[in-house]
Amino acid sequence: MLHIEFTTDLGAKVTVDVENASALLDTQRQYGRLGWTSGEIPSGGYQFPLENEPDFDWHLIGARKWTSPDGEELVIHKGHAYRRRELEAVDSRKMKLPAAVKYSRGAKSTDPEHVREKSDGEFEYVTLAIFRGGRRQDRYATPGARPGTPTQAPAQAARPAPTRPAPTQPRPSPTRTDDEPPF
């Protein structure tokens, strides 16, 4: 029996028993859909193969895709919004890196020092995940997604707007006196 500790979206610690290692990722997906996380962001962010980026299952790390009203695709993780950035390949005498896709945000004063990264100048940022090189891992893909196809943001498709049934009779308007509390 394996045990995995999650932190809920409200900060509570919950331990979940997992039958075996093959059920571990399914358990992370299940609780990640609720926004629960099972670890802290590592220094430099989570590292995944570039081929996994289009259909990556963000629930594995307790995150979700979201499209802003301006049409910008973001990833929400622990209340922070991370932007998608495409990084070109680097080929210099000092460094050689393949192209990558990075999800990052500006650092805040409350962020731990080990996750802050400096860019050119004084600006600091935090990387949630970087997709670079490597071979595709189907276990990181959204279940049922075809390899290489982007997944739709669940926040748009999963939640219909709540509706209230029309009242059958008009309600009397509440009356209150000035000495009653307003609640």
mmCIF file of C-alpha atoms in Angstrom:
data_model
loop_
_atom_site.group_PDB
_atom_site.id
_atom_site.type_symbol
_atom_site.label_atom_id
_atom_site.label_comp_id
_atom_site.label_asym_id
_atom_site.label_seq_id
_atom_site.Cartn_x
_atom_site.Cartn_y
_atom_site.Cartn_z
ATOM 1 C CA MET A 1 0.000 0.000 0.000
ATOM 2 C CA LEU A 2 1.300 3.452 -0.972
ATOM 3 C CA HIS A 3 0.403 6.689 0.787
ATOM 4 C CA ILE A 4 0.276 10.044 -0.945
ATOM 5 C CA GLU A 5 -0.184 13.321 0.902
ATOM 6 C CA PHE A 6 -2.218 16.057 -0.760
ATOM 7 C CA THR A 7 -2.708 19.657 0.195
ATOM 8 C CA THR A 8 -6.261 20.736 -0.567
ATOM 9 C CA ASP A 9 -7.056 24.020 -2.291
ATOM 10 C CA LEU A 10 -7.907 25.350 1.195
ATOM 11 C CA GLY A 11 -4.598 24.210 2.713
ATOM 12 C CA ALA A 12 -5.688 21.075 4.594
ATOM 13 C CA LYS A 13 -3.359 18.062 4.541
ATOM 14 C CA VAL A 14 -4.997 14.794 3.446
ATOM 15 C CA THR A 15 -3.335 11.375 3.179
ATOM 16 C CA VAL A 16 -4.742 9.000 0.562
ATOM 17 C CA ASP A 17 -3.947 5.279 0.327
ATOM 18 C CA VAL A 18 -3.088 3.991 -3.142
ATOM 19 C CA GLU A 19 -3.324 0.277 -3.870
ATOM 20 C CA ASN A 20 -0.165 0.071 -6.037
ATOM 21 C CA ALA A 21 2.220 2.140 -8.163
ATOM 22 C CA SER A 22 0.159 1.657 -11.337
ATOM 23 C CA ALA A 23 -2.772 3.496 -9.682
ATOM 24 C CA LEU A 24 -0.657 6.440 -8.503
ATOM 25 C CA LEU A 25 -1.112 8.727 -11.534
ATOM 26 C CA ASP A 26 -4.863 8.035 -11.646
ATOM 27 C CA THR A 27 -5.084 9.070 -7.980
ATOM 28 C CA GLN A 28 -3.118 12.250 -8.687
ATOM 29 C CA ARG A 29 -5.482 13.042 -11.578
ATOM 30 C CA GLN A 30 -8.557 12.390 -9.435
ATOM 31 C CA TYR A 31 -7.541 14.734 -6.617
ATOM 32 C CA GLY A 32 -5.740 17.170 -8.909
ATOM 33 C CA ARG A 33 -9.081 17.887 -10.610
ATOM 34 C CA LEU A 34 -10.121 19.359 -7.249
ATOM 35 C CA GLY A 35 -7.050 21.611 -7.225
ATOM 36 C CA TRP A 36 -5.236 19.455 -4.656
ATOM 37 C CA THR A 37 -1.457 19.212 -4.978
ATOM 38 C CA SER A 38 0.928 16.501 -3.858
ATOM 39 C CA GLY A 39 4.138 18.458 -3.724
ATOM 40 C CA GLU A 40 5.839 21.800 -4.079
ATOM 41 C CA ILE A 41 7.059 23.270 -7.348
ATOM 42 C CA PRO A 42 10.697 22.203 -7.743
ATOM 43 C CA SER A 43 13.429 24.739 -8.451
ATOM 44 C CA GLY A 44 13.236 25.499 -12.187
ATOM 45 C CA GLY A 45 9.710 24.028 -12.404
ATOM 46 C CA TYR A 46 8.494 20.566 -13.320
ATOM 47 C CA GLN A 47 10.374 19.113 -16.317
ATOM 48 C CA PHE A 48 8.472 17.265 -19.060
ATOM 49 C CA PRO A 49 9.187 16.222 -22.684
ATOM 50 C CA LEU A 50 8.293 18.839 -25.301
ATOM 51 C CA GLU A 51 6.092 16.346 -27.160
ATOM 52 C CA ASN A 52 3.799 16.172 -24.088
ATOM 53 C CA GLU A 53 2.993 19.887 -24.041
ATOM 54 C CA PRO A 54 -0.049 19.979 -26.394
ATOM 55 C CA ASP A 55 -2.061 17.367 -24.451
ATOM 56 C CA PHE A 56 -0.422 17.459 -21.019
ATOM 57 C CA ASP A 57 -2.793 16.529 -18.174
ATOM 58 C CA TRP A 58 -2.441 19.505 -15.809
ATOM 59 C CA HIS A 59 -4.515 17.702 -13.180
ATOM 60 C CA LEU A 60 -1.442 15.581 -12.406
ATOM 61 C CA ILE A 61 0.048 18.576 -10.583
ATOM 62 C CA GLY A 62 -3.234 20.061 -9.312
ATOM 63 C CA ALA A 63 -3.481 22.670 -12.076
ATOM 64 C CA ARG A 64 -5.952 23.434 -14.853
ATOM 65 C CA LYS A 65 -5.986 25.288 -18.150
ATOM 66 C CA TRP A 66 -8.032 28.463 -18.310
ATOM 67 C CA THR A 67 -8.722 30.988 -21.057
ATOM 68 C CA SER A 68 -8.902 34.613 -19.935
ATOM 69 C CA PRO A 69 -11.646 36.934 -21.208
ATOM 70 C CA ASP A 70 -8.964 38.363 -23.548
ATOM 71 C CA GLY A 71 -8.465 34.902 -25.092
ATOM 72 C CA GLU A 72 -5.069 34.250 -23.483
ATOM 73 C CA GLU A 73 -4.503 30.626 -22.468
ATOM 74 C CA LEU A 74 -3.185 30.322 -18.924
ATOM 75 C CA VAL A 75 -2.569 27.557 -16.415
ATOM 76 C CA ILE A 76 -3.966 28.080 -12.910
ATOM 77 C CA HIS A 77 -2.037 26.444 -10.046
ATOM 78 C CA LYS A 78 -2.597 27.221 -6.360
ATOM 79 C CA GLY A 79 -4.318 30.493 -7.238
ATOM 80 C CA HIS A 80 -1.544 31.771 -9.529
ATOM 81 C CA ALA A 81 -1.844 32.230 -13.302
ATOM 82 C CA TYR A 82 1.083 31.014 -15.429
ATOM 83 C CA ARG A 83 1.578 32.212 -19.023
ATOM 84 C CA ARG A 84 2.728 30.024 -21.876
ATOM 85 C CA ARG A 85 6.054 31.195 -23.367
ATOM 86 C CA GLU A 86 7.851 29.678 -26.325
ATOM 87 C CA LEU A 87 11.626 29.644 -25.971
ATOM 88 C CA GLU A 88 13.833 29.427 -29.030
ATOM 89 C CA ALA A 89 16.724 26.999 -29.214
ATOM 90 C CA VAL A 90 20.052 28.333 -27.924
ATOM 91 C CA ASP A 91 23.276 27.373 -29.663
ATOM 92 C CA SER A 92 26.280 29.302 -28.406
ATOM 93 C CA ARG A 93 29.790 28.537 -27.209
ATOM 94 C CA LYS A 94 28.603 28.631 -23.598
ATOM 95 C CA MET A 95 25.250 26.903 -23.879
ATOM 96 C CA LYS A 96 23.294 24.598 -26.146
ATOM 97 C CA LEU A 97 19.568 24.101 -25.453
ATOM 98 C CA PRO A 98 16.723 22.834 -27.653
ATOM 99 C CA ALA A 99 13.531 24.859 -28.122
ATOM 100 C CA ALA A 100 11.102 24.718 -25.200
ATOM 101 C CA VAL A 101 7.695 25.789 -23.939
ATOM 102 C CA LYS A 102 7.635 27.264 -20.462
ATOM 103 C CA TYR A 103 4.756 28.184 -18.155
ATOM 104 C CA SER A 104 5.830 30.967 -15.801
ATOM 105 C CA ARG A 105 4.692 34.069 -13.916
ATOM 106 C CA GLY A 106 6.249 37.063 -12.231
ATOM 107 C CA ALA A 107 7.690 36.303 -8.795
ATOM 108 C CA LYS A 108 6.121 37.733 -5.653
ATOM 109 C CA SER A 109 7.809 38.678 -2.403
ATOM 110 C CA THR A 110 6.072 35.714 -0.718
ATOM 111 C CA ASP A 111 7.584 33.142 -3.111
ATOM 112 C CA PRO A 112 10.322 30.949 -1.605
ATOM 113 C CA GLU A 113 13.824 31.928 -2.716
ATOM 114 C CA HIS A 114 14.548 28.497 -4.286
ATOM 115 C CA VAL A 115 11.768 28.883 -6.915
ATOM 116 C CA ARG A 116 12.642 32.444 -7.968
ATOM 117 C CA GLU A 117 14.653 32.829 -11.134
ATOM 118 C CA LYS A 118 16.306 35.976 -12.453
ATOM 119 C CA SER A 119 15.883 37.070 -16.027
ATOM 120 C CA ASP A 120 17.764 39.784 -17.845
ATOM 121 C CA GLY A 121 17.654 42.780 -15.530
ATOM 122 C CA GLU A 122 15.970 42.936 -12.143
ATOM 123 C CA PHE A 123 12.827 40.976 -13.014
ATOM 124 C CA GLU A 124 12.285 37.651 -11.208
ATOM 125 C CA TYR A 125 9.866 34.926 -12.221
ATOM 126 C CA VAL A 126 8.617 31.496 -11.120
ATOM 127 C CA THR A 127 8.425 28.586 -13.568
ATOM 128 C CA LEU A 128 5.641 26.069 -13.035
ATOM 129 C CA ALA A 129 6.639 23.696 -15.847
ATOM 130 C CA ILE A 130 9.000 23.526 -18.779
ATOM 131 C CA PHE A 131 8.601 21.205 -21.761
ATOM 132 C CA ARG A 132 11.913 20.540 -23.517
ATOM 133 C CA GLY A 133 13.481 17.663 -25.464
ATOM 134 C CA GLY A 134 12.939 14.096 -24.310
ATOM 135 C CA ARG A 135 10.601 11.428 -25.592
ATOM 136 C CA ARG A 136 6.841 11.585 -25.218
ATOM 137 C CA GLN A 137 5.440 9.898 -22.101
ATOM 138 C CA ASP A 138 1.831 8.791 -22.698
ATOM 139 C CA ARG A 139 1.284 8.595 -18.936
ATOM 140 C CA TYR A 140 1.449 12.430 -18.763
ATOM 141 C CA ALA A 141 -1.208 12.918 -21.470
ATOM 142 C CA THR A 142 -4.832 13.713 -20.744
ATOM 143 C CA PRO A 143 -6.673 10.360 -20.839
ATOM 144 C CA GLY A 144 -8.433 9.898 -24.164
ATOM 145 C CA ALA A 145 -6.473 12.660 -25.913
ATOM 146 C CA ARG A 146 -4.820 11.906 -29.226
ATOM 147 C CA PRO A 147 -1.048 12.493 -29.173
ATOM 148 C CA GLY A 148 -0.134 16.030 -30.155
ATOM 149 C CA THR A 149 -3.651 17.490 -30.021
ATOM 150 C CA PRO A 150 -4.338 20.315 -27.602
ATOM 151 C CA THR A 151 -6.959 19.697 -24.951
ATOM 152 C CA GLN A 152 -9.845 22.046 -24.286
ATOM 153 C CA ALA A 153 -9.730 24.007 -21.066
ATOM 154 C CA PRO A 154 -12.044 22.190 -18.634
ATOM 155 C CA ALA A 155 -13.120 25.446 -16.987
ATOM 156 C CA GLN A 156 -14.940 26.469 -20.161
ATOM 157 C CA ALA A 157 -16.672 23.203 -20.928
ATOM 158 C CA ALA A 158 -17.422 21.698 -17.525
ATOM 159 C CA ARG A 159 -19.374 24.362 -15.646
ATOM 160 C CA PRO A 160 -22.696 25.583 -16.956
ATOM 161 C CA ALA A 161 -23.948 28.802 -15.418
ATOM 162 C CA PRO A 162 -26.261 28.171 -12.471
ATOM 163 C CA THR A 163 -29.897 28.906 -13.162
ATOM 164 C CA ARG A 164 -32.633 29.745 -10.722
ATOM 165 C CA PRO A 165 -36.142 28.467 -11.374
ATOM 166 C CA ALA A 166 -38.713 31.183 -11.945
ATOM 167 C CA PRO A 167 -40.878 31.726 -8.888
ATOM 168 C CA THR A 168 -44.450 30.555 -9.227
ATOM 169 C CA GLN A 169 -45.799 33.256 -6.957
ATOM 170 C CA PRO A 170 -44.445 36.702 -6.263
ATOM 171 C CA ARG A 171 -42.499 36.846 -3.046
ATOM 172 C CA PRO A 172 -43.471 39.422 -0.455
ATOM 173 C CA SER A 173 -40.848 42.117 -0.142
ATOM 174 C CA PRO A 174 -38.978 41.916 3.153
ATOM 175 C CA THR A 175 -39.569 44.697 5.605
ATOM 176 C CA ARG A 176 -37.306 45.606 8.415
ATOM 177 C CA THR A 177 -37.164 48.213 11.054
ATOM 178 C CA ASP A 178 -34.109 50.345 11.659
ATOM 179 C CA ASP A 179 -33.333 48.623 14.962
ATOM 180 C CA GLU A 180 -33.022 45.152 13.339
ATOM 181 C CA PRO A 181 -29.598 43.979 12.089
ATOM 182 C CA PRO A 182 -29.313 43.988 8.258
ATOM 183 C CA PHE A 183 -28.371 40.301 8.050
#
